[in-house]
Each structure stands twice: as structure tokens, then as C-alpha cells.
Coordinates of N, CA and C and ligand atoms in Angstrom, one line a residue:
M29 N 113.8 94.8 104.9 CA 115.2 94.4 104.9 C 115.5 95.2 103.8
F30 N 115.1 94.3 102.8 CA 115.6 95.0 101.1 C 115.5 96.6 101.1
K31 N 114.4 96.7 101.5 CA 114.1 98.1 101.6 C 115.2 98.9 102.5
A32 N 115.5 97.8 103.5 CA 116.7 98.8 104.5 C 118.3 98.8 103.4
V33 N 118.3 97.6 103.2 CA 119.2 98.0 101.6 C 119.6 99.0 101.2
L34 N 117.9 98.8 100.6 CA 118.0 99.9 99.8 C 118.5 101.1 100.0
D35 N 117.7 101.6 100.8 CA 118.6 102.8 101.8 C 119.7 103.4 102.1
I36 N 120.0 102.1 102.4 CA 121.8 102.7 102.4 C 122.6 102.9 101.1
V37 N 122.2 102.3 100.5 CA 122.9 101.7 98.6 C 122.1 103.0 98.3
F38 N 120.9 103.5 98.2 CA 120.4 104.7 97.6 C 119.6 105.2 98.7
P39 N 120.3 106.5 99.4 CA 119.3 107.2 101.1 C 119.0 107.8 100.1
P40 N 117.3 107.9 101.1 CA 116.8 108.3 100.3 C 116.5 110.0 99.7
V41 N 116.1 110.7 98.5 CA 116.8 111.8 99.0 C 115.1 112.6 98.3
C42 N 115.0 114.3 99.0 CA 113.8 115.1 98.4 C 113.8 114.6 97.2
L43 N 112.2 114.7 97.0 CA 111.5 114.5 95.8 C 111.8 116.1 95.3
L44 N 112.0 117.8 96.0 CA 111.9 118.8 95.6 C 113.4 119.6 95.1
C45 N 114.0 119.0 96.4 CA 115.3 119.7 96.4 C 116.7 119.0 96.1
G46 N 116.4 117.3 96.2 CA 117.5 117.1 96.1 C 118.1 116.7 97.6
A47 N 118.2 117.1 98.4 CA 118.9 116.9 100.0 C 118.3 115.3 99.9
R48 N 119.0 115.2 101.5 CA 118.7 113.9 102.1 C 117.9 114.4 102.2
A49 N 116.3 113.3 102.4 CA 114.6 113.1 102.7 C 115.1 112.5 103.9
L50 N 113.6 113.2 104.6 CA 113.3 112.0 105.8 C 112.8 110.6 104.9
K51 N 112.0 109.8 105.6 CA 110.9 108.9 105.3 C 109.8 109.1 103.7
K52 N 109.2 110.7 104.2 CA 107.7 110.5 103.1 C 108.5 111.6 102.1
G53 N 109.6 111.6 101.9 CA 109.3 112.2 100.0 C 110.4 113.6 100.5
F54 N 110.0 113.8 101.3 CA 110.4 115.7 101.9 C 111.8 115.7 102.0
C55 N 112.7 116.5 101.9 CA 114.4 117.0 103.3 C 113.2 117.9 104.6
E56 N 113.7 117.7 104.9 CA 113.3 118.7 106.7 C 112.5 120.0 106.3
G57 N 113.6 120.6 105.8 CA 113.6 121.9 105.2 C 112.0 122.0 104.8
C58 N 112.5 121.0 103.4 CA 110.4 121.5 102.2 C 110.0 120.7 103.1
A59 N 109.8 120.2 103.8 CA 108.6 119.5 104.7 C 107.9 121.0 106.0
S60 N 108.8 121.6 106.3 CA 109.0 122.7 107.2 C 107.9 124.0 105.7
L61 N 108.2 124.1 104.9 CA 108.2 124.3 103.9 C 106.9 124.4 103.5
I62 N 106.3 123.6 103.3 CA 105.1 123.3 102.9 C 104.2 123.1 104.4
E63 N 104.6 122.9 104.7 CA 103.8 123.1 106.7 C 103.4 124.8 106.1
K64 N 104.1 125.4 106.1 CA 103.7 126.9 105.9 C 102.9 127.6 105.6
E65 N 102.5 126.4 105.4 CA 101.0 126.6 103.5 C 100.0 126.3 103.5
R66 N 100.1 125.5 105.3 CA 99.2 124.7 105.7 C 97.5 125.3 106.1
I67 N 96.7 125.8 105.5 CA 95.6 126.3 105.7 C 94.5 125.5 107.7
T68 N 94.7 126.9 108.1 CA 94.2 126.7 109.4 C 93.1 127.5 109.4
S69 N 92.4 126.7 111.2 CA 90.6 128.3 111.4 C 91.3 129.5 112.0
P70 N 90.1 130.1 111.2 CA 89.1 130.0 110.3 C 88.9 130.1 109.0
I71 N 88.3 128.8 109.1 CA 87.5 128.4 107.4 C 86.5 128.9 107.6
C72 N 85.7 128.6 106.2 CA 83.9 128.4 106.1 C 84.4 127.1 106.3
T73 N 83.1 126.7 106.8 CA 82.7 125.5 107.0 C 81.9 124.7 105.4
V74 N 81.5 125.4 104.8 CA 81.3 124.3 103.6 C 82.7 125.0 103.0
C75 N 82.6 125.6 101.9 CA 84.1 125.8 101.2 C 85.4 125.7 100.9
G76 N 85.5 125.7 102.8 CA 86.7 125.7 103.5 C 87.7 127.2 103.0
I77 N 87.0 128.1 102.3 CA 88.2 129.3 102.0 C 88.4 129.9 103.7
P78 N 89.4 129.7 104.1 CA 90.3 130.3 105.0 C 89.9 132.1 105.0
F79 N 89.3 132.1 106.4 CA 89.3 133.8 106.5 C 90.3 134.7 106.8
T80 N 90.2 136.0 106.1 CA 91.7 136.5 106.7 C 92.4 136.9 107.9
S81 N 90.9 137.3 108.5 CA 91.0 137.4 110.3 C 91.4 136.3 111.1
S82 N 92.5 135.8 111.8 CA 93.1 134.6 112.1 C 92.0 134.1 113.5
R83 N 91.8 135.2 114.1 CA 90.6 135.6 115.6 C 89.3 134.7 114.5
G84 N 88.2 134.4 115.6 CA 87.1 133.8 115.5 C 87.4 132.6 115.1
V85 N 85.4 131.7 115.0 CA 85.5 130.6 114.7 C 84.9 130.0 112.9
D86 N 85.3 129.3 112.7 CA 84.7 128.3 111.7 C 83.2 129.2 111.3
H87 N 82.9 129.6 110.6 CA 81.7 129.6 110.1 C 81.5 129.3 108.7
A88 N 80.3 129.9 108.2 CA 79.1 129.9 106.7 C 80.1 131.2 106.0
C89 N 80.6 131.1 104.3 CA 81.8 132.4 104.3 C 79.9 133.1 103.4
G90 N 80.0 134.5 103.3 CA 79.2 134.9 102.6 C 78.2 134.4 101.3
R91 N 79.4 133.9 100.7 CA 78.9 133.4 99.0 C 78.3 132.0 99.2
C92 N 78.7 130.8 99.8 CA 77.9 129.8 99.8 C 76.8 130.5 100.8
V93 N 76.6 131.4 102.0 CA 75.3 131.5 102.6 C 74.4 131.8 101.1
E94 N 74.5 132.6 100.5 CA 73.8 132.9 98.8 C 73.7 132.7 98.2
Q95 N 74.7 131.3 98.0 CA 74.6 130.5 96.8 C 75.8 129.4 96.8
P96 N 74.6 128.5 97.8 CA 74.9 127.3 98.6 C 75.8 125.9 97.0
P97 N 76.0 125.8 97.0 CA 77.6 124.5 96.1 C 76.4 123.0 96.5
S98 N 77.3 122.4 95.3 CA 76.4 120.9 95.1 C 77.1 120.7 96.6
F99 N 78.0 120.6 97.0 CA 79.3 119.6 98.1 C 78.8 120.0 99.4
T100 N 79.1 119.1 100.4 CA 79.4 119.6 101.7 C 79.5 120.4 102.1
A101 N 80.8 119.3 101.2 CA 81.8 120.7 102.6 C 83.3 120.9 100.8
A102 N 83.4 121.1 100.9 CA 85.2 121.4 100.3 C 86.7 121.7 101.5
R103 N 87.6 120.6 101.3 CA 88.5 120.8 101.9 C 89.7 121.0 101.3
S104 N 90.9 121.5 101.4 CA 92.3 121.5 101.4 C 92.8 121.9 102.7
A105 N 94.1 121.2 102.2 CA 95.4 121.0 103.1 C 96.2 122.6 103.1
F106 N 96.3 122.8 102.1 CA 97.3 123.5 101.6 C 96.8 125.4 100.9
I107 N 97.2 126.1 101.5 CA 97.9 127.5 100.1 C 98.0 126.9 99.2
F108 N 97.9 127.2 97.9 CA 98.9 126.8 96.3 C 99.4 127.6 96.1
E109 N 101.0 128.1 97.2 CA 102.1 128.7 96.7 C 103.5 128.1 97.4
G110 N 104.5 128.5 97.5 CA 105.3 128.3 97.7 C 106.0 126.7 97.2
R111 N 106.0 126.0 98.8 CA 106.9 124.9 98.0 C 105.4 123.7 97.7
V112 N 104.5 123.9 98.0 CA 103.6 123.0 97.6 C 103.4 123.6 96.1
L113 N 102.4 124.6 95.2 CA 102.6 125.0 94.4 C 103.9 124.3 93.3
D114 N 105.5 124.2 94.1 CA 106.3 123.3 93.2 C 106.1 121.9 93.5
A115 N 105.5 121.5 94.4 CA 105.2 120.4 94.8 C 104.0 119.8 93.4
I116 N 103.0 120.3 93.4 CA 102.5 120.3 92.5 C 101.8 120.1 91.4
H117 N 103.2 121.7 91.1 CA 103.3 121.2 89.5 C 104.8 121.0 88.7
K118 N 105.3 119.7 89.7 CA 106.0 119.0 89.2 C 105.9 117.7 88.9
L119 N 104.0 117.1 90.1 CA 103.3 115.8 89.9 C 103.0 116.2 88.1
K120 N 102.4 117.9 88.3 CA 101.8 117.9 87.0 C 102.6 117.8 85.5
Y121 N 102.9 118.6 85.8 CA 103.8 119.3 84.1 C 105.1 118.8 84.2
G122 N 105.4 117.9 85.6 CA 107.2 117.2 85.7 C 107.0 115.9 85.4
G123 N 105.5 115.3 85.4 CA 104.9 114.6 85.6 C 105.9 113.3 86.1
D124 N 106.1 113.9 87.1 CA 106.9 112.8 88.5 C 106.1 113.1 89.2
T125 N 105.2 111.5 88.8 CA 104.6 110.7 89.9 C 105.0 110.0 91.5
S126 N 106.0 110.6 91.5 CA 106.2 110.0 92.5 C 106.0 111.1 94.0
V127 N 106.1 112.1 93.3 CA 105.1 113.0 94.6 C 103.6 112.8 94.7
A128 N 102.7 112.2 94.4 CA 101.6 111.9 94.2 C 101.0 111.9 96.0
A129 N 102.2 110.5 96.7 CA 102.0 109.8 97.5 C 102.3 111.0 98.7
P130 N 104.0 110.9 99.1 CA 103.9 111.8 99.8 C 102.8 113.2 99.8
L131 N 102.4 113.7 99.0 CA 101.4 114.2 99.2 C 99.7 113.8 100.2
A132 N 99.7 113.2 99.2 CA 98.2 112.7 100.2 C 98.3 112.4 101.2
D133 N 99.7 111.9 101.7 CA 99.9 111.9 103.1 C 99.8 112.5 104.3
L134 N 100.1 114.0 103.5 CA 100.2 115.2 104.4 C 98.6 115.8 104.5
V135 N 97.8 115.2 103.2 CA 96.8 115.9 102.7 C 95.2 114.9 103.4
S136 N 95.4 113.6 104.0 CA 94.5 113.5 103.9 C 94.0 113.1 105.8
G137 N 94.5 114.3 106.2 CA 94.0 114.6 107.5 C 93.0 115.2 107.7
S138 N 93.3 116.2 106.4 CA 92.1 117.3 106.2 C 91.1 117.1 105.9
I139 N 90.1 116.4 105.7 CA 88.7 115.8 105.6 C 87.9 116.2 106.7
G140 N 88.7 116.7 108.3 CA 87.9 116.4 109.5 C 87.1 115.3 110.1
G141 N 86.4 116.0 110.1 CA 84.8 115.1 111.0 C 84.3 114.1 110.2
H142 N 84.1 114.7 108.1 CA 83.5 113.8 107.5 C 84.0 112.6 107.3
S143 N 83.2 111.4 106.7 CA 83.2 110.4 107.0 C 83.0 109.8 105.9
P144 N 83.7 110.0 104.7 CA 82.5 109.7 103.5 C 83.2 107.6 103.0
C145 N 82.4 107.3 101.8 CA 82.1 105.8 101.9 C 83.6 105.5 100.7
M146 N 83.8 106.2 100.1 CA 84.2 105.7 98.3 C 84.7 107.2 98.2
V147 N 86.1 106.7 96.7 CA 87.4 107.9 97.0 C 87.1 107.9 95.2
V148 N 86.6 108.8 94.8 CA 86.2 109.7 93.3 C 87.4 110.5 92.6
P149 N 88.6 110.8 91.7 CA 89.1 111.9 91.4 C 88.5 112.2 90.6
V150 N 88.2 113.4 90.3 CA 87.4 114.7 89.1 C 88.9 114.1 87.9
P151 N 87.8 113.7 86.7 CA 88.6 113.0 85.6 C 89.6 113.7 85.1
L152 N 89.7 113.3 84.0 CA 90.4 113.8 83.5 C 89.8 113.7 81.5
H153 N 90.0 114.6 80.6 CA 88.8 114.3 79.5 C 90.1 113.2 78.7
T154 N 90.0 111.9 78.6 CA 90.4 111.0 77.3 C 91.2 111.3 76.5
G155 N 91.3 113.4 75.9 CA 91.9 113.4 75.1 C 93.4 114.4 76.1
R156 N 93.4 114.2 77.1 CA 94.4 115.0 78.0 C 95.0 114.3 78.6
L157 N 94.3 113.1 78.9 CA 94.4 112.3 79.9 C 95.8 111.5 78.6
R158 N 95.9 111.5 77.2 CA 96.5 111.0 76.3 C 98.0 111.3 76.4
E159 N 97.6 113.4 76.2 CA 98.2 114.4 76.2 C 100.1 114.0 77.6
R160 N 99.0 113.8 79.1 CA 99.5 114.1 79.9 C 99.8 112.7 80.4
G161 N 99.3 111.3 80.1 CA 99.7 110.5 80.4 C 98.9 110.0 81.7
F162 N 99.1 110.5 82.5 CA 98.1 109.8 83.7 C 97.1 111.4 84.1
N163 N 96.9 110.4 85.0 CA 95.4 111.7 86.3 C 95.8 111.9 87.0
Q164 N 96.8 112.9 87.2 CA 97.2 114.1 88.7 C 96.8 113.8 90.1
S165 N 95.3 114.1 89.7 CA 94.3 113.2 90.8 C 94.4 112.3 91.3
L166 N 94.2 111.2 89.9 CA 93.8 109.4 90.2 C 95.0 109.0 91.4
L167 N 96.1 109.8 90.9 CA 97.5 108.9 91.6 C 97.2 109.6 93.1
V168 N 96.7 110.8 93.3 CA 96.4 111.5 94.8 C 95.6 110.6 95.3
A169 N 94.0 110.3 94.9 CA 92.9 109.9 95.2 C 93.2 107.8 95.4
R170 N 94.2 107.5 94.6 CA 94.4 106.3 94.7 C 95.4 106.1 96.1
E171 N 96.1 107.5 96.9 CA 96.7 107.0 97.6 C 96.0 107.5 98.7
L172 N 95.1 108.4 98.9 CA 94.1 107.9 100.3 C 93.0 107.4 99.9
S173 N 93.1 106.6 99.0 CA 91.5 105.7 99.0 C 92.4 104.3 99.8
R174 N 94.0 104.1 99.8 CA 95.1 103.3 100.4 C 95.1 103.4 102.5
I175 N 95.7 105.2 102.1 CA 95.3 105.7 103.6 C 93.9 105.4 104.3
L176 N 93.0 106.3 103.8 CA 91.2 105.3 104.7 C 90.9 104.9 104.1
S177 N 91.2 103.8 103.7 CA 90.9 102.2 103.4 C 89.4 102.2 102.7
L178 N 89.3 102.8 101.8 CA 88.4 103.0 101.0 C 88.1 102.5 99.7
P179 N 87.3 102.3 99.0 CA 87.4 102.0 97.5 C 87.3 103.1 97.2
L180 N 88.4 102.9 95.9 CA 88.7 104.0 94.5 C 87.8 103.2 93.3
I181 N 86.8 105.2 93.2 CA 85.3 104.2 91.6 C 87.0 105.2 90.6
Y182 N 87.5 104.8 90.3 CA 87.6 106.7 89.5 C 87.2 105.9 88.1
D183 N 86.2 105.0 87.6 CA 86.2 105.4 86.0 C 84.8 105.3 85.7
R184 N 83.8 105.7 87.0 CA 82.4 105.9 87.5 C 82.0 107.7 86.5
L185 N 83.0 108.4 86.6 CA 82.7 109.8 86.6 C 83.5 109.9 85.8
K186 N 82.5 110.7 84.4 CA 83.2 111.1 83.5 C 83.0 112.0 83.1
R187 N 84.7 112.7 81.8 CA 84.3 113.6 81.5 C 84.2 114.0 79.9
T188 N 83.2 114.0 79.3 CA 82.5 113.9 78.4 C 83.1 115.1 77.1
R189 N 83.6 116.2 77.8 CA 84.1 116.5 77.0 C 85.8 118.3 77.5
D190 N 86.1 118.2 76.7 CA 87.7 118.9 77.2 C 87.1 120.3 76.8
T191 N 87.4 120.4 78.9 CA 87.2 121.6 79.2 C 88.1 122.9 78.6
G192 N 89.5 122.0 78.0 CA 90.4 123.3 78.4 C 91.4 123.5 79.7
Q193 N 92.1 124.5 79.5 CA 92.5 125.1 80.7 C 92.3 126.6 81.6
Q194 N 91.0 125.6 82.4 CA 91.0 127.2 83.1 C 91.5 128.6 83.7
V195 N 93.3 128.3 83.3 CA 93.7 128.8 83.8 C 93.8 129.8 83.7
G196 N 93.5 131.4 83.9 CA 93.1 133.1 83.5 C 91.7 132.9 82.9
L197 N 90.8 132.2 83.6 CA 89.5 132.1 83.1 C 88.8 133.0 84.6
K198 N 88.1 133.7 83.9 CA 87.1 134.0 84.8 C 86.3 134.1 85.9
A199 N 85.7 133.8 87.1 CA 84.9 132.9 88.1 C 84.0 132.5 86.9
V200 N 82.7 134.1 86.2 CA 82.0 132.8 86.1 C 82.1 132.6 84.5
E201 N 83.2 132.7 83.9 CA 83.8 131.9 82.7 C 84.4 130.9 83.3
R202 N 84.9 129.9 84.2 CA 84.9 128.6 84.1 C 84.1 127.9 84.5
K203 N 82.5 128.4 85.6 CA 81.8 127.9 85.6 C 80.8 127.7 84.3
K204 N 80.9 128.6 83.6 CA 80.2 128.6 82.1 C 80.8 127.3 81.3
N205 N 82.2 127.0 81.4 CA 83.1 126.9 80.7 C 83.4 125.2 81.2
V206 N 82.9 124.4 82.5 CA 82.6 123.6 82.9 C 81.1 122.7 82.9
S207 N 80.4 123.7 82.9 CA 78.9 123.2 82.9 C 78.5 122.0 82.2
G208 N 78.4 121.0 82.4 CA 77.2 119.4 81.6 C 78.6 119.3 81.2
A209 N 80.1 119.1 81.9 CA 81.2 119.0 81.0 C 81.3 116.9 81.7
F210 N 80.8 116.7 82.4 CA 80.9 115.1 83.8 C 79.1 114.7 83.3
T211 N 79.8 113.7 83.3 CA 78.5 112.9 83.5 C 78.7 111.0 84.6
L212 N 78.0 110.5 84.8 CA 78.4 109.2 85.6 C 77.7 108.3 84.5
V213 N 78.8 106.7 85.1 CA 78.0 105.7 83.7 C 77.2 104.9 84.8
E214 N 77.5 105.0 86.2 CA 76.8 103.2 86.8 C 75.6 104.9 87.6
P215 N 74.3 105.8 87.3 CA 74.1 106.2 88.7 C 73.9 105.4 89.9
G216 N 73.7 104.8 89.3 CA 72.9 104.0 91.2 C 74.1 103.7 92.0
L217 N 75.5 103.6 91.5 CA 76.3 102.7 92.4 C 76.8 104.4 93.9
F218 N 76.2 105.1 93.1 CA 76.5 106.5 94.1 C 74.8 106.7 94.9
K219 N 74.2 106.1 94.5 CA 73.0 106.8 95.8 C 72.9 106.3 97.4
G220 N 72.7 107.1 97.7 CA 73.1 107.6 99.3 C 74.1 107.4 99.7
K221 N 74.8 107.8 98.9 CA 77.0 107.1 99.0 C 77.6 108.6 99.9
K222 N 78.3 108.9 100.3 CA 78.8 109.8 100.4 C 80.2 109.3 100.2
V223 N 80.6 110.4 99.1 CA 81.5 110.6 97.8 C 83.0 111.5 98.4
L224 N 83.7 111.4 98.7 CA 84.9 111.9 98.7 C 85.8 112.1 97.4
L225 N 85.5 113.3 96.8 CA 86.0 113.7 95.5 C 87.2 114.3 95.7
V226 N 88.3 113.8 94.7 CA 89.8 114.3 95.0 C 90.4 115.0 94.1
D227 N 90.5 116.2 94.0 CA 91.2 117.1 92.7 C 92.6 117.5 93.5
D228 N 93.5 118.2 92.2 CA 94.6 118.4 93.0 C 94.8 120.0 93.3
V229 N 93.9 120.9 92.7 CA 93.9 122.0 92.8 C 92.4 122.7 93.2
I230 N 92.1 123.4 93.8 CA 90.9 124.3 94.1 C 90.7 125.8 93.6
T231 N 90.1 126.6 92.6 CA 90.5 127.4 92.6 C 89.1 128.2 92.8
T232 N 87.9 128.5 91.8 CA 86.8 128.8 92.5 C 85.6 127.6 92.4
G233 N 86.3 127.2 92.2 CA 85.4 125.9 93.2 C 84.3 125.5 91.7
A234 N 84.4 126.0 90.7 CA 83.3 125.4 89.6 C 83.5 123.7 89.4
T235 N 84.5 123.4 88.7 CA 84.7 122.0 88.7 C 83.8 121.1 89.8
L236 N 85.3 121.3 91.2 CA 84.5 120.2 92.0 C 82.9 120.6 92.2
N237 N 81.9 121.6 91.9 CA 81.5 122.1 92.1 C 80.3 121.8 90.9
E238 N 80.7 121.5 89.9 CA 79.5 120.6 88.8 C 79.8 119.4 89.0
C239 N 81.3 118.6 89.1 CA 81.1 117.2 89.7 C 80.3 116.9 91.3
S240 N 80.1 117.5 92.0 CA 79.2 117.4 92.5 C 78.2 117.1 92.6
K241 N 77.2 118.5 91.4 CA 75.9 118.1 91.1 C 75.7 117.5 90.1
V242 N 76.5 116.5 89.9 CA 75.9 115.2 89.2 C 76.1 114.3 90.1
L243 N 77.2 114.1 90.7 CA 77.1 112.9 92.2 C 75.4 113.6 92.7
K244 N 75.3 114.7 92.8 CA 74.0 114.7 94.2 C 72.6 114.5 93.4
R245 N 72.6 114.0 91.9 CA 71.5 114.1 91.3 C 71.5 112.7 91.5
S246 N 72.5 112.1 91.7 CA 71.9 110.6 91.7 C 72.0 109.6 93.1
G247 N 72.1 111.3 93.7 CA 71.5 111.1 95.4 C 72.8 110.0 96.0
A248 N 74.3 111.1 96.1 CA 75.2 111.0 96.5 C 75.5 112.4 97.7
E249 N 75.6 112.4 98.6 CA 76.8 113.5 98.5 C 77.8 113.6 99.0
V250 N 78.5 115.0 98.9 CA 80.1 115.3 97.9 C 81.0 115.5 99.8
I251 N 81.8 115.4 99.6 CA 83.1 115.8 100.2 C 84.0 116.4 99.5
A252 N 84.5 117.5 99.6 CA 85.8 117.8 98.0 C 86.8 118.4 99.2
L253 N 88.0 117.6 98.7 CA 89.5 117.0 98.7 C 90.4 117.2 97.8
T254 N 90.9 118.8 97.7 CA 92.4 119.1 97.6 C 93.6 119.2 98.0
V255 N 94.2 118.8 96.8 CA 95.7 119.5 97.9 C 95.4 120.7 98.7
A256 N 95.1 121.4 97.1 CA 96.0 122.9 97.6 C 94.8 123.8 97.2
R257 N 94.8 125.6 98.1 CA 93.7 126.4 97.4 C 94.2 127.2 96.5
A258 N 94.2 127.4 95.1 CA 94.3 128.9 94.6 C 93.8 129.5 95.6
V259 N 95.0 131.0 95.4 CA 94.4 132.2 96.0 C 93.9 133.5 95.3
K260 N 94.4 133.0 93.9 CA 94.6 134.2 92.9 C 93.8 133.5 91.6
L261 N 93.7 133.7 90.9 CA 93.0 133.1 89.8 C 94.1 132.9 89.0
Ligands
ZN23 ZN1 114.1 119.4 100.0
ZN24 ZN1 82.3 128.9 101.8

């Protein structure tokens, strides 16, 4: 009732363009532009990369066959372009944390047939966290834990050193940059657990793979989920 009154006094506006919004944070126009970026089959069954040809079925890509990653599967809902890029930038650099919940809502269906039992966000280093004031991955993870009714474990996986910006680094450099940067506070907590590891964007997968390596070492299986996948470094 109170919310209904509020909606009349302050009609919900789109978080991206200010037009009158639908219930979930974006207007019809922005919502359809976001959907235009949605990743669809065929994709790699392991890393989730979409194949260029729209024909054929999902299968493991060459890279995953040659060098299997530490996660069982990685999935992204969208390509990191257009309105999706706008939304993530607004959250990450614009500090508009209200974008996290509607984004999580659009992403939750992308874990496919996997059934994780806990949600873990990719952590920021404390220095970076202080600078930004929030961890965008935690905000998305918190919303996902609510939607999927799974516990949120946000303080047991730690980033032990500031790895700086990965933007502009080549794949090999990214891998080296995050190597050994994560640790578990309570490894026993993850033994035999299927973890949903959440980040905002996957680029080469180096960060997600490094976190997965640490989780796997303690006996966990990792399904990685990101809002978007960058198509260029
Ligand atoms: Zn809009
Ligand atoms: Zn792959």
C-alpha cells in the first residue's frame, strides 16, 4: 500500500535514461536494448563463450579442451556492450548501487541446469573497497542469493593483494597478475560444496579461474556467473 502510494507520487524512472520505468528498474526501451545483448546457444559448455556461428549445439571450445579451467562452468547473461555496458559502468564507476538488483534479476536464469548451494562474490582488495565504497560483485551476489534462496558467503574468500586494473592487460599478463591473489579464511566451509562464484564481468576468465583454483583446492566445485562477458580486452 505504502509502495503503491510512493509509485504515484514518485513514478519509477528508468535507472539508465530517466524515462518512465517498468517495475524492474529499466524502461521498456532500455530493457529491450539490454535483452539484445543476451548470450544464446551455441556456447562453450565449460567457459560459456558464445560461438560465432548461430548454428550447432553447445560443446566445449578448443581452449577449454586444451587447458580445462578450475571452474566446472562459467556463464554470462549478456555481452558487455551497449546498454549492458552502460548499466555496469553506472554501478561500478557511477556508484549507482540501485542498478545491482535489477541486473541480478536479469542474470539469475543464466546458471542453466546447475544447482549451487551457496553464493560467493569475487572479493575486492580492502584498499580498492575503501576507494570505491562498495563491491559491485557483492551487491549482485547478495541479490542472487535472495532470488535463488541460497546463503551468501561474502567474507571467507579474500583478495590478499591489490591486483590493480586488469583493463588493458593481455591474457597472459592478466593470469600472472591475479596468480596467488586469493585465499580462503575457512577452507573447511567449502569442502564438497557447489559454489556459485559471482563477478560483474568476465574477460579472459583469469580472475574467476584463480578464485576457482583456491575453492577447488579446498574441495569445492565452482559454477561462475557474471552479468556480462567482454568481447575485447
Ligand atoms: Zn531507459
Ligand atoms: Zn570454453
